[in-house]
Amino acid sequence: MEKEEKQLNVTNGFVWTFAERITAQLVSTLVGIVLARLLVPQDYGAVSIVMVFITLCNVFVTSGFGTAIVQKKEVDETDYNTAFLMSFLMSAVLYGLLFIVAPYIAQFYEMPVLRPVIRVLGLRLILTSLNTIQQAHVQREMKFKKFFIATLFGTVISCIVGVILAYCGYGIWALVAQYLTNTTIDTIVLMFVGGWNPKLKFSKRKAKEITSFGVKVLCTELVFTLEGDIRSLIVGKVFGSSSLAYYDQGRKYPALVVNNANSALTKVLLPALSRQQDNLYELKQLMRKSIRIGLYLLCPILIGFAAVSNDFVSVVLTDKWLDAVPYIVIFCFVYLTRPMESACHQALLAIGRSGLVFWLMVVINGSGIVGVVIGVFVLKSVLWIALISLITTVLSLICFLISANVLINYKFREQFSDIFPSVSIALIMGGIVYSFTFIAFNIYLKLVVQVLSGIVIYIMLSIATRNSSWKYILNFIRTRLRKKDKEKENAESEQ
């Protein structure tokens, strides 16, 4: 009974967190489509360059301190406040550096607008530091519904602001305002609903403990972020902001779903797995369940999206973005590995092997950086940079699966049985949906038919093959419905 309760908590947490991320991104995507129609690729390319520097600095503010709090077996108010003060100080220093170097970045890219944009958008670092430990508190308590509330408010309000400014002709500043408003509202709402508020408490001993674990996580995330950011910086400089915009748009849409599911898995898995760090069998079972469910949900979306990408771009973004289609297809397969990689990553962190994770990321992302250099200076193609990213992703997955086999006893036959069922039926579905591309009829109607038929085919194949994840999701839904009915009956009886 206790085991089922734990699994239900993990699943419930994943559902709320995934709902939070997918709702936010659904709204953001719809608004992003409107902005893509109102703005030009150069605006997106310029903001993409700025966001590289913001994201890189953000790693220092968020990755180490919050993760260390979540991973610790026991925490108190001093832990939370020590981590908060360290995060805030780091953000202030980094914003100061960004403010100083902004003119040099603008000069390097020969884009004067980058200077004020960096200085304004850099304020996100300060705001992020204010809610990083708040998020860690909510994550540790596994009260993921609060994330949903905060994110929903931030996303909706920021999207309204972005669209209004874009419509009024503010160009790049519409994107800046959207990003900054989102973080501001999210931070404010989470402060009210999160259940924890910072105080001026600091402990050198606690700081040392947090830093001891956090610096390894920080280095890991830094290596991972650097590899992706260097790619964007080089593309923006060598091939221009328009090429970077096509590349980023191609990566953006597959990443929308996967990064949100990955974020959900990370937030839920790390605290859940950390509680099982002394019981490898239970830890492995939780990890396997997250991989199976994650793949079952993401495979049809990514493979289906790759199949309809050309029609999607023509209908939704207009033909001026058709150059992004090859990148959409490539990144759909790049992100397909994330549920497996993320689950193994979090499991290794949960058992205290952050050092191993760091060195794995050094090797993997070091290879990725070498690949980027080859793609830019030897092959001289942005498309090859994306293809090399796919090769690096496969290498990363292999490394994590081997590590999970050795350290968590996650056997290769178990890995195959968790991966193959969902991937195989998604590929069959994708092939059928792609065949509709060659049918000559109204493109709008065709896209609707492709999407609806893909959903029906995937469900039919799930039933025909008796997919275990399909059964688990159905049972989970039935359990939730019965629980709601019971709560309703109890409430009526009390009245």
XYZ file of C-alpha atoms in Angstrom:
495
model
C 0.000 0.000 0.000
C 2.841 2.349 0.887
C 4.578 1.547 -2.419
C 1.405 2.321 -4.393
C 1.007 5.575 -2.452
C 4.546 6.636 -3.392
C 4.013 5.802 -7.050
C 0.693 7.648 -7.021
C 2.396 10.715 -5.510
C 5.076 10.611 -8.200
C 2.523 10.186 -10.978
C 0.283 12.869 -9.502
C 3.262 15.204 -9.225
C 4.270 14.496 -12.816
C 0.717 15.152 -14.044
C 0.496 18.501 -12.225
C 3.991 19.555 -13.300
C 3.470 18.452 -16.896
C 0.104 20.243 -16.888
C 1.833 23.370 -15.578
C 4.498 23.271 -18.269
C 2.256 22.235 -21.153
C -0.408 24.831 -20.285
C 2.222 27.551 -20.120
C 3.762 26.490 -23.389
C 0.433 26.013 -25.122
C -0.378 29.649 -24.410
C 3.189 30.729 -25.237
C 3.135 28.755 -28.479
C -0.103 30.323 -29.637
C 1.279 33.759 -28.816
C 4.613 32.836 -30.394
C 2.780 32.036 -33.613
C 1.099 35.456 -33.523
C 4.443 37.149 -32.841
C 6.145 35.169 -35.626
C 3.564 36.594 -38.024
C 3.979 40.151 -36.716
C 7.764 40.219 -36.322
C 10.655 39.454 -38.680
C 13.279 36.664 -38.289
C 15.966 39.254 -37.460
C 14.105 40.237 -34.263
C 14.004 36.624 -33.112
C 17.654 36.144 -34.028
C 18.743 39.166 -31.975
C 16.794 38.039 -28.894
C 18.179 34.506 -29.330
C 21.719 35.890 -29.102
C 20.861 37.815 -25.932
C 19.142 34.802 -24.369
C 22.319 32.774 -24.821
C 24.117 35.063 -22.367
C 21.119 35.255 -20.006
C 20.723 31.458 -19.979
C 24.417 30.935 -19.351
C 24.367 33.291 -16.358
C 21.131 31.732 -15.159
C 22.882 28.386 -14.721
C 25.018 29.910 -11.953
C 21.929 31.339 -10.235
C 19.617 28.310 -10.340
C 21.312 24.980 -10.988
C 23.512 24.292 -7.996
C 21.718 25.860 -5.027
C 18.134 24.732 -5.679
C 19.125 21.186 -6.662
C 21.262 20.827 -3.545
C 18.268 21.753 -1.362
C 16.017 19.236 -3.112
C 18.584 16.433 -2.919
C 19.428 16.774 0.800
C 17.765 14.225 3.067
C 17.005 16.759 5.807
C 16.657 20.536 5.434
C 15.681 23.359 7.769
C 15.045 27.098 7.514
C 18.756 27.869 7.676
C 19.393 25.663 4.628
C 16.737 27.471 2.623
C 17.862 30.957 3.617
C 21.560 30.257 3.151
C 20.911 28.955 -0.360
C 18.689 31.957 -1.101
C 21.314 34.523 -0.053
C 24.008 32.734 -2.077
C 21.753 32.665 -5.153
C 20.816 36.346 -4.822
C 24.433 37.462 -4.417
C 25.447 35.424 -7.465
C 22.674 37.001 -9.575
C 23.683 40.546 -8.580
C 27.323 39.941 -9.533
C 26.396 38.353 -12.869
C 23.963 41.137 -13.782
C 26.684 43.679 -13.081
C 29.047 41.815 -15.441
C 26.381 41.651 -18.159
C 25.706 45.372 -17.796
C 29.401 46.145 -18.276
C 30.046 43.825 -21.260
C 26.805 44.659 -23.128
C 28.439 47.294 -25.416
C 31.222 44.876 -26.394
C 28.729 42.124 -27.261
C 26.753 44.577 -29.410
C 29.955 45.662 -31.136
C 31.080 42.070 -31.758
C 27.798 41.173 -33.486
C 27.525 44.608 -35.151
C 24.009 44.989 -33.722
C 23.700 48.165 -31.575
C 20.248 47.147 -30.301
C 21.842 44.322 -28.297
C 23.287 46.746 -25.728
C 20.001 48.030 -24.234
C 18.297 44.664 -24.718
C 20.965 42.849 -22.688
C 20.820 45.433 -19.902
C 17.029 45.253 -19.612
C 16.549 41.521 -20.139
C 19.421 40.802 -17.753
C 17.129 41.855 -14.894
C 15.619 38.364 -15.219
C 18.656 37.092 -13.304
C 17.728 39.092 -10.209
C 14.102 37.970 -10.413
C 15.076 34.342 -10.962
C 17.255 34.340 -7.845
C 14.225 35.427 -5.812
C 12.188 32.338 -6.677
C 14.844 29.641 -7.199
C 14.762 28.481 -3.563
C 11.006 29.055 -3.424
C 10.718 26.594 -6.295
C 13.031 24.166 -4.493
C 10.771 24.327 -1.432
C 7.644 23.558 -3.478
C 9.490 20.817 -5.363
C 10.776 19.203 -2.180
C 7.299 19.234 -0.640
C 5.964 17.853 -3.961
C 3.155 20.450 -3.997
C 3.317 20.867 -7.750
C -0.134 22.403 -8.085
C 1.428 25.649 -6.842
C 3.783 25.684 -9.834
C 0.743 25.397 -12.067
C -0.924 28.443 -10.484
C 2.178 30.661 -10.599
C 3.143 29.702 -14.139
C -0.375 30.141 -15.484
C -0.614 33.719 -14.218
C 2.857 34.633 -15.481
C 2.375 33.103 -18.906
C -1.053 34.552 -19.654
C -0.228 38.106 -18.541
C 3.170 38.167 -20.289
C 1.691 36.870 -23.531
C -0.956 39.608 -23.522
C 1.778 42.207 -22.999
C 3.921 40.744 -25.815
C 1.115 40.663 -28.379
C -0.073 44.199 -27.610
C 3.449 45.639 -27.957
C 4.130 43.676 -31.161
C 0.852 44.857 -32.663
C 1.742 48.458 -31.734
C 5.036 48.138 -33.636
C 7.575 47.830 -30.805
C 9.421 45.006 -32.617
C 12.158 43.359 -30.574
C 10.972 45.071 -27.380
C 7.741 43.091 -27.539
C 9.790 39.908 -27.047
C 11.851 41.521 -24.267
C 8.702 42.627 -22.445
C 7.153 39.164 -22.764
C 10.184 37.419 -21.238
C 10.599 39.937 -18.418
C 6.894 40.115 -17.510
C 6.652 36.324 -17.405
C 9.461 35.998 -14.856
C 8.167 38.926 -12.769
C 4.594 37.654 -12.429
C 5.741 34.075 -11.870
C 8.013 35.212 -9.020
C 5.360 37.373 -7.354
C 2.630 34.708 -7.465
C 4.935 31.960 -6.184
C 5.907 34.153 -3.238
C 2.223 34.270 -2.226
C 1.300 30.607 -2.809
C 4.640 28.875 -2.225
C 4.467 28.718 1.558
C 8.030 29.890 2.198
C 9.510 33.396 2.480
C 13.219 34.280 2.769
C 14.798 35.566 5.970
C 18.232 36.945 6.776
C 19.698 33.700 8.098
C 23.097 32.444 6.968
C 25.325 29.580 8.063
C 28.863 29.002 6.834
C 28.532 25.279 7.576
C 25.295 25.034 5.582
C 26.848 27.067 2.766
C 29.738 24.603 2.614
C 27.362 21.617 2.477
C 25.229 23.198 -0.239
C 28.272 24.235 -2.251
C 29.840 20.771 -1.955
C 26.960 19.161 -3.836
C 25.773 22.186 -5.778
C 29.076 22.953 -7.481
C 29.059 19.524 -9.174
C 25.514 20.017 -10.445
C 26.425 23.558 -11.488
C 29.439 22.369 -13.477
C 27.349 19.673 -15.143
C 24.644 22.122 -16.179
C 27.266 24.650 -17.239
C 28.936 22.173 -19.570
C 25.565 21.158 -21.011
C 24.454 24.778 -21.491
C 27.776 25.896 -22.940
C 27.598 23.308 -25.700
C 24.177 24.510 -26.840
C 24.963 28.194 -26.328
C 28.254 28.086 -28.205
C 26.368 26.587 -31.122
C 23.894 29.507 -31.147
C 26.612 32.140 -30.724
C 28.634 30.747 -33.630
C 25.599 30.400 -35.897
C 24.552 33.978 -35.110
C 28.019 35.381 -35.820
C 29.056 33.308 -38.857
C 25.735 32.750 -40.623
C 23.751 35.804 -39.451
C 20.710 36.429 -37.258
C 18.236 35.150 -39.892
C 19.929 31.729 -40.089
C 19.982 31.623 -36.293
C 16.261 32.432 -36.265
C 15.448 29.506 -38.609
C 17.672 27.203 -36.556
C 16.072 28.334 -33.276
C 12.521 28.106 -34.626
C 13.279 24.579 -35.825
C 14.531 23.664 -32.381
C 11.872 25.645 -30.524
C 8.747 23.679 -31.364
C 10.052 20.147 -30.644
C 11.663 21.564 -27.494
C 8.384 23.087 -26.282
C 6.858 19.741 -25.375
C 10.027 17.850 -24.500
C 11.616 20.468 -22.270
C 8.343 20.817 -20.391
C 7.969 17.068 -19.939
C 11.662 16.894 -19.064
C 11.246 19.721 -16.556
C 8.272 17.893 -15.056
C 10.228 14.654 -14.783
C 13.207 16.429 -13.222
C 11.144 18.303 -10.634
C 9.228 15.201 -9.610
C 11.889 12.509 -10.006
C 14.783 14.049 -8.064
C 12.933 14.400 -4.731
C 11.184 11.036 -5.232
C 14.358 9.186 -6.212
C 16.418 10.883 -3.489
C 14.091 9.347 -0.890
C 14.902 5.917 -2.361
C 18.665 6.463 -2.665
C 19.335 3.626 -0.196
C 16.994 1.207 -2.005
C 18.280 0.655 -5.538
C 15.444 -1.701 -6.523
C 12.712 0.831 -5.706
C 14.761 3.600 -7.305
C 15.087 1.569 -10.513
C 11.356 0.833 -10.624
C 10.493 4.533 -10.336
C 13.035 5.355 -13.029
C 11.684 2.681 -15.395
C 8.112 3.855 -14.925
C 9.073 7.451 -15.737
C 10.904 6.308 -18.889
C 7.979 4.210 -20.128
C 5.358 6.905 -19.490
C 7.585 9.704 -20.796
C 8.305 7.864 -24.037
C 4.687 6.819 -24.490
C 3.525 10.439 -24.263
C 6.340 12.076 -26.235
C 7.016 9.624 -29.080
C 3.737 10.209 -30.945
C 4.006 13.979 -30.506
C 7.587 14.261 -31.796
C 7.410 11.666 -34.566
C 3.983 12.932 -35.607
C 5.257 16.518 -35.613
C 8.193 15.558 -37.843
C 5.727 13.946 -40.260
C 3.547 17.091 -40.573
C 6.291 19.738 -40.165
C 6.161 21.128 -43.711
C 2.393 21.638 -43.683
C 2.552 22.934 -40.101
C 5.008 25.692 -41.015
C 3.074 26.727 -44.131
C -0.242 26.889 -42.280
C 0.817 28.231 -38.891
C 3.974 30.296 -39.384
C 3.565 31.195 -43.083
C 5.954 30.339 -45.917
C 8.584 32.865 -44.769
C 9.608 30.281 -42.131
C 9.837 27.216 -44.472
C 13.631 27.182 -44.112
C 13.058 26.010 -40.527
C 11.430 22.697 -41.613
C 14.631 20.562 -41.885
C 15.636 21.698 -38.395
C 12.208 20.769 -36.987
C 12.579 17.214 -38.331
C 16.112 16.796 -36.983
C 15.316 18.172 -33.537
C 12.219 15.998 -33.203
C 14.594 13.018 -33.177
C 17.174 14.841 -31.048
C 14.621 15.384 -28.278
C 13.171 11.882 -28.548
C 15.927 10.587 -26.254
C 15.302 13.082 -23.437
C 12.899 11.014 -21.239
C 15.473 8.201 -21.018
C 18.471 10.465 -20.604
C 16.768 12.646 -17.997
C 15.549 9.702 -15.895
C 19.029 8.136 -15.815
C 20.559 11.535 -15.066
C 18.271 12.130 -12.075
C 18.778 8.589 -10.785
C 22.557 9.031 -10.804
C 22.203 12.353 -8.972
C 19.872 10.738 -6.426
C 22.477 8.129 -5.468
C 25.094 10.853 -5.077
C 27.016 10.310 -8.328
C 27.008 13.958 -9.391
C 30.755 13.735 -10.078
C 30.219 10.961 -12.626
C 27.392 12.915 -14.260
C 29.706 15.902 -14.576
C 32.429 13.945 -16.356
C 29.896 12.273 -18.620
C 28.627 15.699 -19.638
C 32.189 16.943 -20.191
C 32.905 14.109 -22.628
C 29.517 14.304 -24.378
C 29.333 18.070 -24.726
C 33.032 18.367 -25.479
C 32.367 16.103 -28.456
C 29.421 18.318 -29.360
C 31.580 21.461 -29.354
C 34.153 19.768 -31.607
C 31.286 18.780 -33.903
C 30.035 22.381 -34.038
C 33.496 23.608 -35.022
C 33.620 21.001 -37.808
C 30.117 21.924 -38.973
C 30.940 25.636 -39.107
C 34.500 25.787 -40.379
C 34.849 22.540 -42.366
C 31.356 21.663 -43.624
C 30.174 25.308 -43.452
C 26.524 24.388 -42.978
C 23.966 25.156 -40.274
C 22.148 21.950 -41.247
C 25.257 19.914 -40.468
C 25.444 21.578 -37.061
C 21.939 20.267 -36.333
C 22.833 16.769 -37.616
C 25.943 16.680 -35.427
C 23.690 17.608 -32.484
C 21.670 14.460 -33.237
C 24.835 12.328 -33.228
C 25.918 13.851 -29.908
C 22.490 13.127 -28.405
C 22.725 9.445 -29.346
C 26.201 9.300 -27.771
C 24.825 10.922 -24.606
C 21.989 8.409 -24.330
C 24.362 5.453 -24.734
C 26.648 6.780 -21.988
C 23.784 7.280 -19.517
C 22.217 3.879 -20.240
C 25.566 2.137 -19.710
C 26.055 4.017 -16.422
C 22.538 3.062 -15.277
C 23.277 -0.564 -16.159
C 26.459 -0.604 -14.062
C 25.386 1.495 -11.051
C 21.620 0.876 -10.785
C 21.467 -2.633 -12.324
C 19.193 -1.368 -15.101
C 19.838 -4.247 -17.517
C 20.008 -3.750 -21.286
C 17.087 -6.137 -21.844
C 15.015 -4.009 -19.422
C 16.031 -0.885 -21.312
C 14.926 -2.465 -24.598
C 11.589 -3.593 -23.157
C 10.949 -0.053 -21.829
C 11.935 1.735 -25.053
C 10.840 -0.438 -27.995
C 7.026 -0.665 -27.570
C 6.266 3.069 -27.653
C 8.925 3.958 -30.235
C 7.799 1.216 -32.650
C 4.084 2.105 -32.686
C 4.919 5.828 -32.928
C 7.116 5.173 -35.997
C 4.313 3.193 -37.661
C 1.874 6.005 -36.915
C 4.333 8.613 -38.209
C 4.865 6.732 -41.473
C 1.122 6.549 -42.134
C 0.607 10.234 -41.293
C 3.537 11.290 -43.512
C 2.012 9.414 -46.470
C -0.911 11.887 -46.371
C 1.551 14.630 -47.398
C 1.420 13.404 -51.008
C -2.365 13.692 -51.225
C -3.358 16.825 -53.134
C -6.101 18.672 -51.275
C -6.580 21.777 -49.138
C -3.504 22.184 -46.923
C -5.504 23.370 -43.905
C -7.843 20.396 -44.073
C -4.915 18.069 -44.693
C -3.126 19.211 -41.507
C -6.276 18.636 -39.426
C -6.758 15.155 -40.948
C -3.098 14.263 -40.296
C -3.277 15.258 -36.631
C -6.608 13.555 -35.901
C -5.714 10.375 -37.777
C -2.359 10.240 -35.968
C -4.110 10.311 -32.581
C -6.602 7.605 -33.588
C -3.925 5.352 -35.121
C -1.659 5.636 -32.069
C -4.467 4.760 -29.650
C -5.563 1.821 -31.824
C -1.995 0.506 -31.998
C -1.662 0.930 -28.210
C -4.788 -1.164 -27.668
C -3.778 -3.775 -30.250
C -0.292 -4.237 -28.753
C -1.590 -4.021 -25.162
C 0.909 -1.293 -24.351
C 1.587 -1.239 -20.588
C 1.873 2.573 -20.429
C -1.525 2.949 -22.111
C -3.035 0.628 -19.494
C -1.284 2.468 -16.660
C -2.541 5.879 -17.828
C -6.102 4.561 -18.144
C -5.934 3.060 -14.638
C -4.527 6.312 -13.276
C -7.383 8.305 -14.814
C -9.963 5.850 -13.442
C -8.368 6.043 -9.977
C -8.440 9.838 -10.018
C -12.081 9.876 -11.143
C -13.111 7.387 -8.441
C -11.249 9.457 -5.846
C -13.060 12.620 -6.945
C -16.430 10.838 -6.865
C -15.696 9.554 -3.365
C -14.670 13.027 -2.171
C -17.872 14.434 -3.652
C -19.985 11.786 -1.903
C -18.233 12.451 1.423
C -18.802 16.188 1.033
C -22.498 15.652 0.295
C -22.906 13.274 3.238
C -21.308 15.802 5.597
C -23.790 18.422 4.472
